[in-house]
XYZ file of C-alpha atoms in Angstrom:
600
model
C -87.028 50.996 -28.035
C -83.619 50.465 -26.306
C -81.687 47.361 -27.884
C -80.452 45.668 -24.536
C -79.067 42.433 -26.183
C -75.526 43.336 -27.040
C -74.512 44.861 -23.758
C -76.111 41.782 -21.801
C -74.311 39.425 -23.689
C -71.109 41.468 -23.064
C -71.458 41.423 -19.541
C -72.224 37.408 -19.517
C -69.495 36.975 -21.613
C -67.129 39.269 -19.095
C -68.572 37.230 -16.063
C -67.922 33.778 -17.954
C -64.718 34.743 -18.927
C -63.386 35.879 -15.680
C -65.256 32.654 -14.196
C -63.122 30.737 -16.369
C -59.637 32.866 -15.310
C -60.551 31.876 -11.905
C -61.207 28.529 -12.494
C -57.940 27.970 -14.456
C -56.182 29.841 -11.385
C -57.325 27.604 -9.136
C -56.619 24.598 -10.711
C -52.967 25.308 -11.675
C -52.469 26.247 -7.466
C -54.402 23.008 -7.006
C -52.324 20.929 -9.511
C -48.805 23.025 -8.065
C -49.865 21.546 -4.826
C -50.584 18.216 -5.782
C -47.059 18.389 -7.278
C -45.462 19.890 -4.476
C -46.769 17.709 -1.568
C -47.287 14.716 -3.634
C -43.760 14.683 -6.193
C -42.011 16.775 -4.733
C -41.986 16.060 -0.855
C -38.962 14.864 -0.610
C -37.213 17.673 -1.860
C -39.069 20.660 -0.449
C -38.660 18.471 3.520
C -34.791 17.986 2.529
C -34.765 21.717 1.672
C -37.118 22.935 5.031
C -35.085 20.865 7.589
C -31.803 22.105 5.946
C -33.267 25.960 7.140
C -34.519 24.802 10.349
C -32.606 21.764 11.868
C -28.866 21.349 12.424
C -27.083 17.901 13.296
C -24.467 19.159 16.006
C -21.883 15.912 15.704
C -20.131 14.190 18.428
C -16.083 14.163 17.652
C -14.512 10.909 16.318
C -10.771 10.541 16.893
C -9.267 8.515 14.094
C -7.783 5.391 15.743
C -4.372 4.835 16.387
C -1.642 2.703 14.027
C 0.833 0.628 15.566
C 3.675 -1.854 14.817
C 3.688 -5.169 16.191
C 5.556 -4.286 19.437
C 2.842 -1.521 19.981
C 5.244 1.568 18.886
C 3.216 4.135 17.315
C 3.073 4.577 13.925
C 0.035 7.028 13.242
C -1.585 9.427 15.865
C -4.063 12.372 16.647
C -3.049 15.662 17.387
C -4.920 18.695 17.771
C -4.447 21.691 15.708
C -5.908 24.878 14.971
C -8.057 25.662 11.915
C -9.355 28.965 10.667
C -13.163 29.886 9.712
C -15.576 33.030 9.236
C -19.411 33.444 10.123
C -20.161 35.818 7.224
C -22.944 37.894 8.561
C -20.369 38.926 11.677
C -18.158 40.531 9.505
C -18.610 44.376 9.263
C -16.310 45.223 6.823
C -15.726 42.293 3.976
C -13.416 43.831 1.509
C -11.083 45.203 4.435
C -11.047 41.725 6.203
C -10.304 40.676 3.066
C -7.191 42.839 2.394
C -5.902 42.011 5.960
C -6.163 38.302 6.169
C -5.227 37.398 1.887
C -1.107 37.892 2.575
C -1.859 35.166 5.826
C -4.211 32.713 3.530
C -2.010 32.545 0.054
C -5.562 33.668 -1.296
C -6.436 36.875 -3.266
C -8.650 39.375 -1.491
C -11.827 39.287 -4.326
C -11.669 34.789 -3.397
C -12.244 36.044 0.203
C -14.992 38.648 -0.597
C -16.377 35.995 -2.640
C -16.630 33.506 -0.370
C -17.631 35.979 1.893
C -20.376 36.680 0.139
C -21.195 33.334 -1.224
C -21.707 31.502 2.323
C -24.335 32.754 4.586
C -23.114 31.339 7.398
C -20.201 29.439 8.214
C -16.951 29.078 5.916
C -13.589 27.796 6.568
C -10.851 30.081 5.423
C -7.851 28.051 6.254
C -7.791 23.876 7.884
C -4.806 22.938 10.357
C -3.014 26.105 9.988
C 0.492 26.507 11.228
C 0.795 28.296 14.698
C 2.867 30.886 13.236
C 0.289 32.289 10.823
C -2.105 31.921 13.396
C -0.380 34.385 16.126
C -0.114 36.732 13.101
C -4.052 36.604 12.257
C -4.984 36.619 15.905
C -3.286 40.003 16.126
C -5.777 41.857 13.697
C -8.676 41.278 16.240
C -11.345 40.820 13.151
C -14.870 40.352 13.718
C -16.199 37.562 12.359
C -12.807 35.410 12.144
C -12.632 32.529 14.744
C -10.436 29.154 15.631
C -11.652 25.955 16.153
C -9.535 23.405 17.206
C -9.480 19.998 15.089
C -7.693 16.356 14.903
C -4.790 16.008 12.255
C -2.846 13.527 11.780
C 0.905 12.812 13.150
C 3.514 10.393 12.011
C 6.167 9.842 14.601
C 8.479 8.262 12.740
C 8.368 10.077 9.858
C 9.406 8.807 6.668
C 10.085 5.612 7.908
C 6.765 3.856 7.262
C 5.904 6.394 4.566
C 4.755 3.960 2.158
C 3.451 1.987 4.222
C 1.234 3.615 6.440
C 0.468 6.441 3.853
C -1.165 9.477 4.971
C -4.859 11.107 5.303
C -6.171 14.068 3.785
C -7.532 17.052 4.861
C -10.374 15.835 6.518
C -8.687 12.757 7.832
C -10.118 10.349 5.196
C -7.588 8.169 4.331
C -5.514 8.396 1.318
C -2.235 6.041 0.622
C -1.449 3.005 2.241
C -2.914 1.060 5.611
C -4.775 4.659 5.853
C -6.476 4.216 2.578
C -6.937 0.359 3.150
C -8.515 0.706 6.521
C -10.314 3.644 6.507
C -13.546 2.685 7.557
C -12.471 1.072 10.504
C -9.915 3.700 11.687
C -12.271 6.639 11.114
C -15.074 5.491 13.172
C -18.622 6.871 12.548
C -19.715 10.275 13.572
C -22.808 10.468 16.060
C -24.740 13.373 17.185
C -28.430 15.307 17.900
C -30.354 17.247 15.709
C -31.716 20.462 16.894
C -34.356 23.307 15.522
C -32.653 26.644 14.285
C -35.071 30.263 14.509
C -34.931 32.819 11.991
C -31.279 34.105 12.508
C -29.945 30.700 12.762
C -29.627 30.540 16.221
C -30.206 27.019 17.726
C -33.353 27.179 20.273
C -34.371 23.400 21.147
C -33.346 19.902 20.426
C -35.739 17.624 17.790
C -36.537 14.859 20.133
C -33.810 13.479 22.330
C -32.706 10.360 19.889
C -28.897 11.063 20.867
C -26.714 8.745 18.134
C -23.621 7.956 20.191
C -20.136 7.826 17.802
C -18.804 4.982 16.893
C -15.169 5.556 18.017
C -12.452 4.667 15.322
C -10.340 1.222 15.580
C -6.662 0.839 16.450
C -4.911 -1.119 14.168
C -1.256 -3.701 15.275
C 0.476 -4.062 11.854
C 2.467 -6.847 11.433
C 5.287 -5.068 10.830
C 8.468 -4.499 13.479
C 10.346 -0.720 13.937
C 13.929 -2.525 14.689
C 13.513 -4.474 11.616
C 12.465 -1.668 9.434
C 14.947 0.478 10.805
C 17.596 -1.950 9.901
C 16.127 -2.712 6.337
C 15.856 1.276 5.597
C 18.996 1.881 6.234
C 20.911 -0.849 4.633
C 18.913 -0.037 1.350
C 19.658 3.373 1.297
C 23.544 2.910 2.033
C 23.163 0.637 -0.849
C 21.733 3.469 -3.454
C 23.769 6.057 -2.246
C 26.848 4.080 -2.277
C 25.869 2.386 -6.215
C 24.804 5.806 -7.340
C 21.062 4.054 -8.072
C 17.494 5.185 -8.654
C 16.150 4.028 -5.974
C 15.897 0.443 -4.013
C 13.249 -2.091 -2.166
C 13.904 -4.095 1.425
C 11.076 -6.706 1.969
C 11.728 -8.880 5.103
C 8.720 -11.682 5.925
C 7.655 -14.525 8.174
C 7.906 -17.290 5.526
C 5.291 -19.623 7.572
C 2.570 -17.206 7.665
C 3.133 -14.043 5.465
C 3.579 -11.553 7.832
C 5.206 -8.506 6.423
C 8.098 -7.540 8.472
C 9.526 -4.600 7.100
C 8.985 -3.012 3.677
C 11.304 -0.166 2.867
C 10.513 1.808 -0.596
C 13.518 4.315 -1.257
C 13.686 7.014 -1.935
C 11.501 7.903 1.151
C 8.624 10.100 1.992
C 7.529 11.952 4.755
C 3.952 11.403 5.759
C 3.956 14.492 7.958
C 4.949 16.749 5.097
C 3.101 15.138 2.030
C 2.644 18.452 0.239
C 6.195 19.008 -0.595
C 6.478 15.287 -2.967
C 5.115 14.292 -5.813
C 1.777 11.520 -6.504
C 5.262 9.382 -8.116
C 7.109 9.633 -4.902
C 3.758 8.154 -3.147
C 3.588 4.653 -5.034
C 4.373 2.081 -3.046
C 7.107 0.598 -5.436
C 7.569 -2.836 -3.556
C 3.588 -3.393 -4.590
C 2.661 -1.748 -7.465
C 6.087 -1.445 -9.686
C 6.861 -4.491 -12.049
C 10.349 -5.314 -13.714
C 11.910 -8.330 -15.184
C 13.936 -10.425 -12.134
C 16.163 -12.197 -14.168
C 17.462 -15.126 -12.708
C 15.916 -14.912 -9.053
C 13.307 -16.321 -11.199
C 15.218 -19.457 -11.900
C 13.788 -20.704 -8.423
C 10.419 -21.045 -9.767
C 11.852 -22.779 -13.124
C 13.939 -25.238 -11.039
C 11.392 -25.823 -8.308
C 9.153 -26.991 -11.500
C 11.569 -28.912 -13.160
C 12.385 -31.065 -9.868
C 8.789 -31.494 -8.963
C 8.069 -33.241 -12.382
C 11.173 -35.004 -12.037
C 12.433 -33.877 -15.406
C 15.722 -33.140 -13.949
C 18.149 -34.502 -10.955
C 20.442 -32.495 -8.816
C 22.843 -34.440 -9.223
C 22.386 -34.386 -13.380
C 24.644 -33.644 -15.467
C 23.524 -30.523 -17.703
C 25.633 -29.114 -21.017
C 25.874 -25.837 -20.976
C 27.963 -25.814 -24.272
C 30.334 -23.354 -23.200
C 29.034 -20.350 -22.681
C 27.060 -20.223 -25.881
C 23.835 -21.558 -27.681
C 21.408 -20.794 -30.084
C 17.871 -20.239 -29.300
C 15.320 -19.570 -32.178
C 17.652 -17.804 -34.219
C 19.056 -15.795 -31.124
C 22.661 -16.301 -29.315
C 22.396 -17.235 -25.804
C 24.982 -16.178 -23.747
C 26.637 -17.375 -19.934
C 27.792 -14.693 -18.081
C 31.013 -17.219 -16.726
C 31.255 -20.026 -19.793
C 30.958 -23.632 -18.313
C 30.677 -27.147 -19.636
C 28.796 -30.122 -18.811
C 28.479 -29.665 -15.108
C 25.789 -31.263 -12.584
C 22.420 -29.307 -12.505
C 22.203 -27.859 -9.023
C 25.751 -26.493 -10.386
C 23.494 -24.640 -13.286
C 21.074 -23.203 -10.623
C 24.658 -22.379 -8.209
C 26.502 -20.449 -10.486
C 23.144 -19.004 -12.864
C 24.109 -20.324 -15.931
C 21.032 -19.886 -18.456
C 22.010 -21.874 -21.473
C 21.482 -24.940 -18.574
C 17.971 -23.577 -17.359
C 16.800 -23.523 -21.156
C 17.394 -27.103 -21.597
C 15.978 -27.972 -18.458
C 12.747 -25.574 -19.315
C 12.470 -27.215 -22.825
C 11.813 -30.251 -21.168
C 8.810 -28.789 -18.846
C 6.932 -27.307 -22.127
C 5.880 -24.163 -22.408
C 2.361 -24.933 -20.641
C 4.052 -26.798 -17.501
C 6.018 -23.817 -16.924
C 3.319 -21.234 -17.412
C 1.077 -23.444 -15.217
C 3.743 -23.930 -12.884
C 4.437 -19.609 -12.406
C 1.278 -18.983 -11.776
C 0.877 -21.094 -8.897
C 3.771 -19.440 -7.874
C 1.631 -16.468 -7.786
C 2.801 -14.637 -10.895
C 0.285 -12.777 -13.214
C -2.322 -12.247 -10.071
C -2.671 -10.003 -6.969
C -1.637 -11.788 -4.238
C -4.131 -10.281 -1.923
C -1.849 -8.442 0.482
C -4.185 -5.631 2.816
C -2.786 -2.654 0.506
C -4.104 -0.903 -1.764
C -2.520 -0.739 -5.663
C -1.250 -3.935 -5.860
C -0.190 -5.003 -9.601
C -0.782 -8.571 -11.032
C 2.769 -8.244 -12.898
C 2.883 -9.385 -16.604
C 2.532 -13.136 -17.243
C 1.089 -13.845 -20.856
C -0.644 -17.334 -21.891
C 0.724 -19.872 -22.877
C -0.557 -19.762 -26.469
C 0.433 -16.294 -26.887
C 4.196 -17.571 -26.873
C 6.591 -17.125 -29.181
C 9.053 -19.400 -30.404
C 11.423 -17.627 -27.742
C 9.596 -17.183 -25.135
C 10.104 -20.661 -23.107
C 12.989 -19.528 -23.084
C 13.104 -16.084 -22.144
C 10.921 -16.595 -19.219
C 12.904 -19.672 -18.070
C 15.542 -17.343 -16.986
C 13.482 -14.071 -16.030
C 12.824 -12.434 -19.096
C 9.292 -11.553 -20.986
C 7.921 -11.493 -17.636
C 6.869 -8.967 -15.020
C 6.955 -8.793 -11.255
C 6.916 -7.289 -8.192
C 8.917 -7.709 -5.513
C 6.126 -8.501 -3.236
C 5.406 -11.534 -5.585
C 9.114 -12.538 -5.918
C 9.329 -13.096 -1.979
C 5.916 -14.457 -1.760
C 7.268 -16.919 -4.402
C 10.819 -17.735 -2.544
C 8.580 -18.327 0.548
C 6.971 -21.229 -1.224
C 10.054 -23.032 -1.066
C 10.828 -21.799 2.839
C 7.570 -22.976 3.808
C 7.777 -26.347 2.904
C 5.854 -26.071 -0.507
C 2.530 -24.025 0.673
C 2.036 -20.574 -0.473
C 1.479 -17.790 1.768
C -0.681 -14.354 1.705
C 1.102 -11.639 2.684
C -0.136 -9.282 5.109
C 0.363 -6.336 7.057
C -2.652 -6.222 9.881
C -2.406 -8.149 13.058
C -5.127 -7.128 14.824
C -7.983 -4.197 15.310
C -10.179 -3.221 17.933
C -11.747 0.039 19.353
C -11.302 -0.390 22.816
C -7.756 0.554 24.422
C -8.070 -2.051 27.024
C -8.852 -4.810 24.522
C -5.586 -4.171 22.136
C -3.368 -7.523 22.260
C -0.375 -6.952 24.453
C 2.852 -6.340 21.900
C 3.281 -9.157 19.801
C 7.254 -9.687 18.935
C 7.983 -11.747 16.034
C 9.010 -15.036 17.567
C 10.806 -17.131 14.835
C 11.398 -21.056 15.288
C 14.192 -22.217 17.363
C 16.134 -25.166 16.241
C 17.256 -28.170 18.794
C 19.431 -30.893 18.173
C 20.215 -31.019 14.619
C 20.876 -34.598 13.046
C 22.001 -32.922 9.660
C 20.367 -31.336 6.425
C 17.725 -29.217 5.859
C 15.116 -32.656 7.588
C 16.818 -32.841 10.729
C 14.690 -30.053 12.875
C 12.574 -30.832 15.576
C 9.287 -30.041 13.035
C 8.985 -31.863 10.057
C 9.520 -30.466 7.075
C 6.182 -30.995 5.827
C 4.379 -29.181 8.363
C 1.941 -26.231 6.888
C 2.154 -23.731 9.080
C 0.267 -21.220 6.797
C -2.871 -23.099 7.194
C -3.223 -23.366 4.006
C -4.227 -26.597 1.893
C -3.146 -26.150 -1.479
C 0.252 -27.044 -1.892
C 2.891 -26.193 -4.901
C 5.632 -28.381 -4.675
C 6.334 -31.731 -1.962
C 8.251 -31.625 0.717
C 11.091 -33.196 -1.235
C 11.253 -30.829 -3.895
C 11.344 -28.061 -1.134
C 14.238 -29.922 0.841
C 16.271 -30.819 -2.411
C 15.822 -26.816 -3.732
C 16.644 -25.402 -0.895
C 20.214 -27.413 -1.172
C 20.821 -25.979 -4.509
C 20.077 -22.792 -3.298
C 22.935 -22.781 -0.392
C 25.167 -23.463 -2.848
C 24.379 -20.386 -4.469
C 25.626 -18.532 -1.522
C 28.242 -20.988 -0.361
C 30.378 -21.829 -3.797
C 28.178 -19.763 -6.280
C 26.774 -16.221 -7.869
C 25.721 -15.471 -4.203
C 28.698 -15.440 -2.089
C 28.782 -12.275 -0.581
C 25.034 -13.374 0.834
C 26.770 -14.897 3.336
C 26.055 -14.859 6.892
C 28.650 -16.011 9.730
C 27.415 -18.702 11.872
C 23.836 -19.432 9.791
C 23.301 -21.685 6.280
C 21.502 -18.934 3.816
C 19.896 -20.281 1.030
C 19.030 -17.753 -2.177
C 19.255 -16.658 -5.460
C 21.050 -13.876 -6.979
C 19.114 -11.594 -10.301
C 21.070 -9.280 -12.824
C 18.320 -8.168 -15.829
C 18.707 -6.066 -18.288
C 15.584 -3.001 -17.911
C 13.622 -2.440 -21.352
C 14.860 0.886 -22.913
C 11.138 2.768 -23.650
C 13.012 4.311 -26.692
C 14.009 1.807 -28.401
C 12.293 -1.458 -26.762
C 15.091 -3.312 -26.875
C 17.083 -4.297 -23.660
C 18.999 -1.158 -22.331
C 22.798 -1.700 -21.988
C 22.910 0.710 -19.266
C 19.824 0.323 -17.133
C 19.923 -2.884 -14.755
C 18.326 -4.462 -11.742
C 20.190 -5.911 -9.228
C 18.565 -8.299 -6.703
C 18.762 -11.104 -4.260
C 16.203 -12.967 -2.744
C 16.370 -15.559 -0.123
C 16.203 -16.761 3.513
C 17.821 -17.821 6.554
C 18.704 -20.232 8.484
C 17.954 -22.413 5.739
C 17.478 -25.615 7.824
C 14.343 -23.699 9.270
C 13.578 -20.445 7.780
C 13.084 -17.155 10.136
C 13.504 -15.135 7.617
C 12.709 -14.284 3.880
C 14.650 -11.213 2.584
C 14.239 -9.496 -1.138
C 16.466 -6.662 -1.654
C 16.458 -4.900 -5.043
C 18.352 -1.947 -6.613
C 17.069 -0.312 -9.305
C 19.608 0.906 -12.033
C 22.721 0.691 -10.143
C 26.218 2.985 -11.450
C 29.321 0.881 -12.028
C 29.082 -2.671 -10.986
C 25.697 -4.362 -11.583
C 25.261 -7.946 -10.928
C 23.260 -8.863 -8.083
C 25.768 -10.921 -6.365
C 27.782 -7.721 -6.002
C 24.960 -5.395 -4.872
C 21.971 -6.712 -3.584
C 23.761 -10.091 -1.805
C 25.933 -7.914 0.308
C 22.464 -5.986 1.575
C 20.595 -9.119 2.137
C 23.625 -10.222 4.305
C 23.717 -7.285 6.723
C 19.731 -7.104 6.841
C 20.072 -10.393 7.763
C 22.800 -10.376 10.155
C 21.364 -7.344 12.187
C 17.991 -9.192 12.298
C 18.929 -12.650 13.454
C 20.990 -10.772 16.055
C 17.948 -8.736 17.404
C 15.570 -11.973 16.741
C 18.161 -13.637 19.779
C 18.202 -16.539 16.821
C 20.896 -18.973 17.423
C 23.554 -19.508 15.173
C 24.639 -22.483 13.291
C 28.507 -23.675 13.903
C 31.310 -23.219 11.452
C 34.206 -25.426 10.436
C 35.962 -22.831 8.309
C 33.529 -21.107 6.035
C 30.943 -24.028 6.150
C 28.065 -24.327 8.289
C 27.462 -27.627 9.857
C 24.935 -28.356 12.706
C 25.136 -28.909 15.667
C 25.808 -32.721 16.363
C-alpha cells in the first residue's frame, strides 16, 4: 500500500500558499492604487502635466517711473541673455572649456549644469554685448540668445535711493521698485500646450488664452530741477566740510509731497553690483541720530500751545551755566535774562529746560509724539524707522531735559521735516509721500503735474495777512497739533532765528525764512558717551514764511573743521532755497535793508 497523504497535503499546502502570495500581491497593487489615485492625485497630475504640458507666457513690460513733470526716471530696455538646450549639445566638456573664460564660471559648473538640466538652462542673464560678440564667434551647438527686458535708469544716480533698482528678473528690490512692485510688474498671461515624447510642443490644451495684465506707470511726486538742485548743493557741502555723507529733503508743507530727497554719497541704479547693501539704505528714511536743537521747535510749539510760556517772556538763562540733576548745562553764547522767543532765536538750552520743566515730562512726551516721533510716518517706502522715543516712565531724572533740547532721542530726517511742516501747515500734520498717480494705460497718465506753490496778493502784514487764512487745512486732515495761533506766533520766533539769530546765513534775499538751526554731539559706540569729534550739523525750515512753498531739511553728517549748523547746513538750505523759489517763478517779498517787509 502506497501512503498518498503526505505528498497530497504538500501539494495543498503549495497551492494554498501560492494562493495566498497572490492574494497578498494583489492587494498591495490594489491598496498602491487606492493610494496613488486617491492620496496622491495631486501630486502624480502636478508631476504628469509638468512632462506633458508647457505654459508658453505672454511678455509683461515692467511699467514705466516718472517724476512729476513726466521725465523718466525708470525704463525697459532690451538686452541679450545667454541659455543652452542640453540635449543639443554634442560635445559638453568642450563647450564647456570654450564658453567658462566668457561666463566667470569653471568648466566642471557648466558640465554640471549641463548635465543636471534636461532641457533648457540659462548660462548667463543680460549679458554685456561685448561678451556676447565673443561667444557668438565659437558657433556652438546648443548655445542660443534670447532677448529680454532689463531695467534702465536715465538719470543715473540721481534718484538712486529713491527709485532703487530691480533684480535679475525684474522683481523689485530697493525703493519705489520694491514698494510698488506688484503694480509695476504686471501679471504674466499665456496658453498651455501638450509636449510629445522629445519635448516638442504638438497642440494647444483648449484655447483658454489668459491675456497679461500689462504693468502700471507710476508719476512720483517728486521734481528733476528740484532734485538736481538739492543733489548738488549737498554734495558741494560734504566735499567742501570734508563730511561722511549728507541728506536734502525738500516738501510741499500743505500736503506732503516729497519734492526731492537726495541721500549722499550716491548710487548708481544702473550699476548696482559695484556698491555695497550699506551704500543702498535710504539714509533720509531709515537712519536715526540725535537733532539737537532743530528739535527745540517741537519743545516750543508745546510750551506755547499750553500757554506755559509767552514770546514776549522773559526767560533766565543764568549765564551760560546751570545745573541739571547733578550735570552742568552749558550755552554755547552765555546770555542773561532775555525774552523767550530770544531763547528759541539764538538756541540757548539752559532757557528751553526751564521752559520744558514747566510742560512735565508726560506733556512733552505726549506732545513729540504727535509730532510724529517714535512712529513710522507712513511714507510709500519701504524701511522706514520709528526713531527712538522712550516712555515717559522710563525717564530719568535727566531726561526732560535732555530731550527738551534734542538729546536721548532719535530721528530721522524724514520725521524732522514732517514735524517742521506741522508748524508750516497751520498746525495739521502731513503724510509724506512720493506717488502721484498710477495707471496702465499710456493714454490715461495725467498730463505733467508741476508743483504749483501758493501765490501771495496784497499783504496787510505778518504771517495772517495772506489771501487764505491761516487756519485753512489743506492736508485734509482733521486732527490737529497745535492752533492756528501757536502756528502764527512760532513761526515769528522762528524768523528771528534766521534774521538776528543762530540761523543767519539761512537767509534768502527778497523772502522771510523761518527755521531752526541743530549742532549735536553723535554717541561714540566705544565709549557711549558723546563723541567730541563726531557732529551733526542741520537746518530745517521753510520759506516764504508768511505762506510756506517750501519745507527744506538739510543735514551733514560728521562735518571736518567748523560744525555748528548755522555755519553748514543754513548756508545749504539758503541756496536750495534760492534756486527753487527762482525755478518755482515764486515772487519775492521786498526789502528795506536786510529786512523783509510786505508788500503794502
Amino acid at each position: 500500500m502506497t501512503a498518498k497523504g503526505p505528498t497530497s497535503l504538500s501539494r495543498s499546502t503549495q497551492f494554498f500558499f501560492i494562493a495566498g502570495v497572490l492574494t497578498v500581491g494583489f492587494l498591495f497593487v490594489l491598496i498602491r492604487l487606492s493610494v496613488i489615485q486617491w492620496l496622491q492625485h495631486g501630486k502624480w497630475n502636478l508631476l504628469a502635466k509638468g512632462q506633458h504640458e508647457r505654459t508658453l507666457l505672454d511678455h509683461v513690460d515692467r511699467g514705466i517711473v516718472y517724476d512729476r513733470n513726466r521725465k523718466v526716471l525708470a525704463i525697459n530696455v532690451d538686452v541679450p541673455s545667454l541659455y543652452a538646450v542640453s540635449d543639443k549639445i554634442q560635445h559638453p566638456k568642450k563647450t564647456a572649456k570654450q564658453l567658462a573664460p566668457y561666463l566667470n564660471s569653471s568648466q566642471r559648473a557648466l558640465v554640471a549644469k549641463f548635465n543636471r538640466e534636461k532641457d533648457f538652462v540659462w548660462l548667463a542673464r543680460k549679458i554685456d554685448p561685448d561678451r556676447l560678440a565673443k561667444i557668438n564667434r565659437l558657433e556652438l551647438p546648443g548655445i542660443g540668445v534670447l532677448m529680454e527686458s532689463k531695467r534702465f535708469y536715465p538719470k543715473r544716480a540721481l534718484f538712486g535711493h529713491l527709485v532703487g533698482f530691480v533684480g535679475v528678473d525684474n522683481n523689485g528690490l530697493e525703493g519705489v521698485e520694491h514698494r510698488y512692485d506688484e503694480l509695476l510688474k504686471g501679471k504674466k498671461g499665456g496658453i498651455v500646450v501638450v509636449r510629445d515624447a522629445h519635448g516638442k510642443s504638438i497642440y494647444p490644451k483648449g484655447f483658454n488664452y489668459i491675456p497679461p495684465s500689462q504693468g502700471e506707470s507710476l508719476v512720483l511726486t517728486v521734481d528733476e530741477t528740484i532734485q538736481h538742485i538739492s543733489t548738488r548743493e549737498v554734495r558741494r557741502a560734504v566735499e567742501k566740510t570734508g563730511a561722511k555723507g549728507g541728506i536734502a529733503l525738500v516738501m510741499n508743507p500743505a500736503n506732503g509731497e516729497i519734492l526731492a530727497m537726495a541721500v549722499y554719497p550716491f548710487f548708481n541704479p544702473n550699476t548696482v553690483g559695484s556698491y555695497q547693501p550699506a551704500q543702498w539704505r535710504n539714509r533720509a528714511i531709515t537712519d536715526i541720530y540725535e537733532p539737537g536743537s532743530t528739535f527745540k521747535i517741537v519743545t516750543a510749539a508745546a510750551a506755547l500751545e499750553e500757554k506755559m510760556v509767552s514770546p514776549q517772556e522773559i526767560i533766565n538763562c543764568e549765564a551760560g551755566t546751570f545745573v541739571v540733576s547733578g550735570t552742568i548745562i552749558h550755552d554755547h553764547e552765555p546770555m542773561g535774562s532775555v525774552p523767550f522767543n530770544e531763547v528759541v532765536a539764538k538756541s540757548s538750552n539752559i532757557g528751553m529746560i526751564k521752559v520744558a520743566s514747566r510742560l512735565g515730562k508726560n506733556r512733552l512726551e505726549a506732545y513729540s509724539r504727535a509730532f510724529g516721533f517714535g512712529s513710522r510716518l507712513g511714507i510709500d517706502l519701504t524701511g522706514e524707522s520709528p526713531g527712538l522715543l522712550r516712555s515717559a516712565p522710563s525717564w530719568s531724572d535727566r531726561s526732560l531735559a535732555s530731550i527738551a533740547i534734542g538729546q536721548e532721542i532719535g530721528v530721522t530726517a524724514l520725521q524732522m521735516i514732517s514735524a517742521t511742516a506741522v508748524i508750516a501747515n497751520n498746525g495739521y500734520p502731513v503724510t509724506p509721500h512720493v506717488m502721484l498717480a498710477a495707471t496702465a494705460r499710456e493714454e490715461d497718465m495725467p498730463k505733467p503735474a508741476p508743483y504749483n506753490p501758493p501765490t501771495r496778493t496784497a499783504l496787510s502784514g505778518g504771517i495772517g495777512g495772506t489771501e487764505t487764512p491761516l487756519d485753512e487745512n489743506q492736508s485734509g486732515n482733521k486732527r490737529r497739533i497745535v492752533s492756528a495761533e501757536t502756528a502764527k506766533a512760532l513761526t515769528q520766533i522762528l524768523e528771528q532765528v534766521v534774521t538776528a539769530g543762530t540761523g543767519k546765513k539761512a537767509g534768502i534775499f527778497g523772502f522771510r525764512v523761518a527755521g531752526k538751526t541743530g549742532t549735536a554731539q553723535k554717541i561714540d559706540p566705544g565709549t557711549g558717551s558723546y563723541s567730541k569729534e563726531g557732529y551733526v550739523s542741520s537746518f530745517v525750515g521753510f520759506v516764504p514764511a508768511d505762506k510756506p512753498a517750501l519745507v527744506i531739511l538739510v543735514m551733514i553728517d560728521e562735518p571736518v573743521g567748523e560744525r555748528t549748523g548755522g555755519e553748514v547746513a543754513a548756508p545749504v538750505f539758503s541756496e536750495i532755497g534760492r534756486e527753487t523759489l527762482r525755478y518755482l517763478k515764486v515772487a519775492p517779498d521786498v526789502f528795506i535793508g536786510k529786512a523783509a517787509v510786505p508788500t503794502a
